[in-house]
Amino acid sequence: MSDAVMMEHDELWDKLNEECGVFGVFNHPDAPQLSYYGLHALQHRGQESAGICASDGEKFSYHRGMGLVTEAFNGNQLSKIHGRMAIGHVRYTTAGESKLENAQPLVFKYTGGNLALAHNGNLVNAEQIRHQLERQGSIFQTTSDTEVIAHLIARSGYEIEQAVRESLRMIKGAYALLLMTENKMIIALDPNGLRPLVLGRLDEGYVVASETCAFETVGAEYIRDVEPGEMIVIDEKGLRSERFAGQTQRAICSFEYIYFARPDSDIDGINVHLARKEMGRQLYKESAIEADVVTGVPDSSISAAIGYAEAAGLPYELGLVKNRYVGRTFIQPNQEMRARGVRMKLSAVRKVVEGKRVVMIDDSIVRGTTSGRIVRMLREAGAKEVHVRISSPPVKNPCFYGIDTSSREELIASEKSIEQIREYIGADSLAFLSEKGMIDAIGRNDTAPNRGHCLACFTGCYPTEIYEDTKNCVEK
Amino acid sequence: MSDAVMMEHDELWDKLNEECGVFGVFNHPDAPQLSYYGLHALQHRGQESAGICASDGEKFSYHRGMGLVTEAFNGNQLSKIHGRMAIGHVRYTTAGESKLENAQPLVFKYTGGNLALAHNGNLVNAEQIRHQLERQGSIFQTTSDTEVIAHLIARSGYEIEQAVRESLRMIKGAYALLLMTENKMIIALDPNGLRPLVLGRLDEGYVVASETCAFETVGAEYIRDVEPGEMIVIDEKGLRSERFAGQTQRAICSFEYIYFARPDSDIDGINVHLARKEMGRQLYKESAIEADVVTGVPDSSISAAIGYAEAAGLPYELGLVKNRYVGRTFIQPNQEMRARGVRMKLSAVRKVVEGKRVVMIDDSIVRGTTSGRIVRMLREAGAKEVHVRISSPPVKNPCFYGIDTSSREELIASEKSIEQIREYIGADSLAFLSEKGMIDAIGRNDTAPNRGHCLACFTGCYPTEIYEDTKNCVEK
Amino acid sequence: MSDAVMMEHDELWDKLNEECGVFGVFNHPDAPQLSYYGLHALQHRGQESAGICASDGEKFSYHRGMGLVTEAFNGNQLSKIHGRMAIGHVRYTTAGESKLENAQPLVFKYTGGNLALAHNGNLVNAEQIRHQLERQGSIFQTTSDTEVIAHLIARSGYEIEQAVRESLRMIKGAYALLLMTENKMIIALDPNGLRPLVLGRLDEGYVVASETCAFETVGAEYIRDVEPGEMIVIDEKGLRSERFAGQTQRAICSFEYIYFARPDSDIDGINVHLARKEMGRQLYKESAIEADVVTGVPDSSISAAIGYAEAAGLPYELGLVKNRYVGRTFIQPNQEMRARGVRMKLSAVRKVVEGKRVVMIDDSIVRGTTSGRIVRMLREAGAKEVHVRISSPPVKNPCFYGIDTSSREELIASEKSIEQIREYIGADSLAFLSEKGMIDAIGRNDTAPNRGHCLACFTGCYPTEIYEDTKNCVEK
Amino acid sequence: MSDAVMMEHDELWDKLNEECGVFGVFNHPDAPQLSYYGLHALQHRGQESAGICASDGEKFSYHRGMGLVTEAFNGNQLSKIHGRMAIGHVRYTTAGESKLENAQPLVFKYTGGNLALAHNGNLVNAEQIRHQLERQGSIFQTTSDTEVIAHLIARSGYEIEQAVRESLRMIKGAYALLLMTENKMIIALDPNGLRPLVLGRLDEGYVVASETCAFETVGAEYIRDVEPGEMIVIDEKGLRSERFAGQTQRAICSFEYIYFARPDSDIDGINVHLARKEMGRQLYKESAIEADVVTGVPDSSISAAIGYAEAAGLPYELGLVKNRYVGRTFIQPNQEMRARGVRMKLSAVRKVVEGKRVVMIDDSIVRGTTSGRIVRMLREAGAKEVHVRISSPPVKNPCFYGIDTSSREELIASEKSIEQIREYIGADSLAFLSEKGMIDAIGRNDTAPNRGHCLACFTGCYPTEIYEDTKNCVEK
């Protein structure tokens, strides 16, 4: 065997990836430590780097490191961060750009003093603004669009609240944003509310997080979801809310319900596990099949699989088991063993599937590679038939709002028909949940104000203006 | 906040712990790499250290390191291990003795050449033999009983097969043992078959592992379970089996089915997930309760919870969600936050349990601390009633066969009645699965030869002679 | 013994510290690797972080890490840096600010493309410019004055050469500066030439370095020292030199000769070892004393000690020996052992000094703490008399040009008379080299153009304008 | 540039290597911490691993780690080691066997209790005893001969003092040995006293070390050198000395004076620096040459160079400067740059040697590779003539007493005449110090009892019986 080559598990795993999670605390003696626990609860939203910045009212102290929260803060770093106010960030980055330089919160000095920023989402006009700023003499030390926001604020010339307000009006795209000065926290959500963001209370203070699961971990009480186009300022005078955008239209990312968010989180009051379970039930209604057993691809498809099994009156079984000790990297198998690579992460349970007609529930198909491997694994374990049911519609279009989608060419559903995909992954049958079925299952009531979805990756209709060469559906 | 104190998750988590897993390959060009993947599949059996020793027919090459397999082999260590034959080991050690010195395989030179040993289990007469050996001039560099086996073999004076045979006759207790010389592999299981051990085939060679899940990962074909009191020799002449013990009585550790083994493994042909599910069904039969929803403590109680829910006709729900990014250590919460410590690992799902009568399935109760915390968590999330159902009998006695049990005083069931335990953990009701119910559910057919269980931790009747001050049931 | 506290050796060691070293290569296929070796040769100028940025003509690749060059590049980082042009930097930072964020080269994007900067020195008007830039909307992510230079260039609006020229005219203080665009290298030295910077040739390309010792290591040929106020541009059209400053007056930092530079380096053609040796000879002329043996404090005072011994006709001996394995940190001795702390680094040789009248040569005294310890060590080893001779004048004033001096209060010579210092360090006699003696010994011929010294730390006369509250001698 | 290959500096550096250093403390409250500092002072004797074992009177606590003392004890390991008695060890190992398993002190349990061993030296009959022990059933977990000593003690059946005494009588070769039981320390030196070992006092307790330099560091007072064939027992009853060997003949390793020992150490009352200086003087007497300047290869040849220069009346100069920041590994230069590899470690000072006739003093030549590179370096820096003078006789025979010599074929002086070596290294002239000259210079007075040298590497006459196939001079 030649020299060991380390491989990232994600190379073998075919999923969309969330890019960030944010967490903030205002007015609590344990603000940095609470941030550590809060970020840990949001770890599924980003595992490449983690950071916390706190303010003691006069100055900042902060640390950013690579890896999980428990890795980035593996020594006494946390004990050097002091203050009753803090913001934190976990980040997922695509392979080539995995650098500490990109870790957040972004901390900088400008004429108004110190400012820290934590950003979940992606701006669609960042390049355009960046070039404009560069022409005016700005320098950029990272490729992160968060740095663009920092420059806009610094250049506005207004005091901080007005500076943020003005800056938000210039940026387009998706952003759940936490800003912190020495004594003030500002929270903002883009006019479409593309990313989730929730507000809570803890003792005498406030907390804000990407998902409610972080509130459970730190023991905070949920108040409400931040509204699209809302800017919230919290300082010694209390909490003030305002709308910085005239026209807002909630378009929460559907994939938060489908795959990203933790099942114990609620988004706009709707529990993610229950929504997924309902998607499973709906999936059965739309594309029932004769079968003996239902299994889900762990962990994200378990809820939908339970729902499907209940609706079908079939036993829900652990037909696929995940290795709980999968780290981020492992030694790359040689060519012969590579075909078995996915087995490092997942195993089929022979006794459960042998001789059975198996319904395999997965939450989504992106490139189709993993699905094919799992179907093959089930067949090798003796499954008589494998019927794949996907609890979301086919992903045909790239995301520009902070999700690491492949380009359109890599999205199997943009190139192949469902029958072609079925053939590609080797399933006996294949069905996707319909858009309407998904929307009904989630139950946000799409016609009500502020209850809309972003369906762009399914439909190609983007809720915001987009880069010039991409069609969008804003006018619709 | 004062200086950060790192805390081990296990301090907050109340489970029995398996002590080891073993894996071996005979006659395969990728023997070291297969061992890496095989041990990875057995990682749940030990996370403190990992090691692989290979033989190229003439000499050994090996590496042992601390942590997970992917951590112990995080560089080019694997590429320096060569040979068509290899044995590997993953080890769990109790806190105070976590040293690289104790990592296995144990590799040593004796008059017959090189020998490597990997051992899962615990000898009950190790101390006694050790003292005898010391009186004869042996030195011991670790506290591991595996070193005792090595000395016995070296001192026997016989050629290796006879030496092993003689040594096995002297040791008592639990052992699934892999030995390797430059060109021979020897596999042995104690006369009670207390620990699992399976034999398989891969291409032109053989594999052996603690559990069948490792076979799925490396793509090997299951042949059969190693028999109690069986010694298998594999060398260039092929595979030979013999009985080294006259009287054997299978007494497989019940906790392998209850908690230790991976759900996708089969032990003596019985799938662990299905056995657990059946334990859940049986648990319902024995102690049904009016309720709205069934939830399991992830991950080990999921199977039983599904079984209970099916039998009860109640919905099985994700009422408790586990954080997938829990490492071995984290920064210790301060006093106030400590009560919330278990939330780093587990969260209750409010929308699922709020206002509901919840049946919470757990596989076992050891000290009772975690159970109490989870019950409280469910109540704080709004559960109207919490009925705890344990899919195994009460653990009242320590294990001497390689499981890290607390002393008897720490076992809550040895000190308290079920009603007292119920009160201690704050549940509305509490029931354990009966011994008979468990045995029936697993379905090993206890009266048949070689199908017996070890029930010592429940009954106090140990299948072997034991330390002098401990009663045993051998004569019964 | 209580918990181990790690201590930095510098806390026990009383020296001025250089803040940086720079190295650049233009047009060589091994540019990144040469930078690695070149920086290694300049390691004495900074040990806190190291970085290399290369350009392949179109894009940059770079890495910055903490620690020594061999630590910052301890894996395959160097193999990912490509191009025929590269600049590198080693940095010393004072304790509190030791962060990767401050590591150089600083790399950023601006309207003209990519730019990388490596800076040795310190600007005296950085704060002032920074505030002005902040008022214009700039943001600062570090406290480094190098970021100020980057902003000035980006804001100038000119093409790069003119932009640099204009920016250099705005900054005051000390700077040896390397800049790199995708296809051009720009080298600049402040109008006083406070820091050393040399130009060389290697095969078809050019190299530039803080000291000539780096040329020896990479095998380059010395061309000449960069001139004060000179800006050199190297690109495909070749090398062009110009003066960006009208009035220039060389004022090379005296401490480069006294302590900072490596003895094998030449500054303006004068070898550092030979200059130091001559300082030792001069020191004897000025303050001869009856003695038996001469010893130097290793390593920096060896040359002066040899010179003194030669002039005095006394044997030069290793009366003090340094431990070659001193890392940056070690476990802090407890109170009782702390007095012996300096012995981790240095030992007196009893057989050499016992019963002898010892002349102990040191290059400088800053706070006086180490000197006192060494004198005591010599006495404990049996020295009959200890006569301390310092091969530089008393340091009475802080440095603002990139040397980490203590504030004036901490400089023992600014507070105490020579007799008081003698008493403080416990020497039998003490003498410093005179300013004139030092200048004569170095032999730069101070009256010639471009051959002057900066003597500010001795005289308080600073060669540039300085912060408003500090007197300067520019007008003189 | 291809992938980075890390290279060890030693591969480029041609020296004999000491294999170990030992340090012990009896009856001091800071025993573990003193051991840490003592081993640090002995770091030059071994850099591959370090370990400390302490006894609190009842049980042992210990740690062993890879690397320098400050690396092996880089966390809180030291704070977990408790007791008033401790022994420590630093180890150098040849490349292939660099494993933590070989780190010392060796700690084991035997019938008499716990025992810890730290050993400097090498046994010549270890293999023979090992085979005998293996035939009696002993197992060996390392290839270290120290394990042989442990087995002998354990097998003797006597109480510890007699057991050690008997064991020492069975082993042949070189050993400076520290043993520790729960409450007793035993110190032993081989009958030829091949390795240095000194005894000292610290407060109410005793210390023992390979060299006196460790006493200076911890502040201990030198009592005397341990005698050849002496065994010292220290326990609560005090210190007792005895001779375990009837016939003893001191034969201290000459290379301790030539190269290994620190210049500030005394061996048998003779200071190493002064001995080296005298060797330099003697070298001049034996082979004077017309020249302008004398330089030494740092650091080990500085003393001899000073002596030569004094005797010759020539200036001693820093013609070669060593980089102080050389770690153990660095990125391997590519083929073209490799010739310059030695420049990572050493540079010639052009201004010192240019146009000069240079005498280059080195302490020894082993394979001759480094010498050739340095001569070339001096020539490239402009030296007109390079006259190499070696302050020891030619090394023609391997060492079997714990020094990592190459095999005889690799020793340039065993294959080539002096003229051939001169030609090989490219010097204008070459001379070695004579055996008699060396002995006279060291001044041990070889005819007095207990003042003899081991000269085996020069003469081939070994002071002990040796492996069967090697001639020895015992009978002479």
Tab-separated table of C-alpha atoms in Angstrom, chain C residues 38 46 68 106 135 215 235 238 310 404:
chain	number	residue	atom	x	y	z
C	38	GLY	CA	15.917	32.381	3.569
C	46	GLY	CA	11.307	36.914	14.764
C	68	LEU	CA	9.315	29.109	13.794
C	106	LEU	CA	-0.449	40.746	4.550
C	135	ARG	CA	-12.917	58.731	9.085
C	215	PHE	CA	22.063	35.018	0.903
C	235	ASP	CA	9.353	43.012	-13.205
C	238	GLY	CA	14.100	44.173	-15.283
C	310	GLU	CA	42.714	39.928	22.397
C	404	ASP	CA	10.300	46.110	21.555
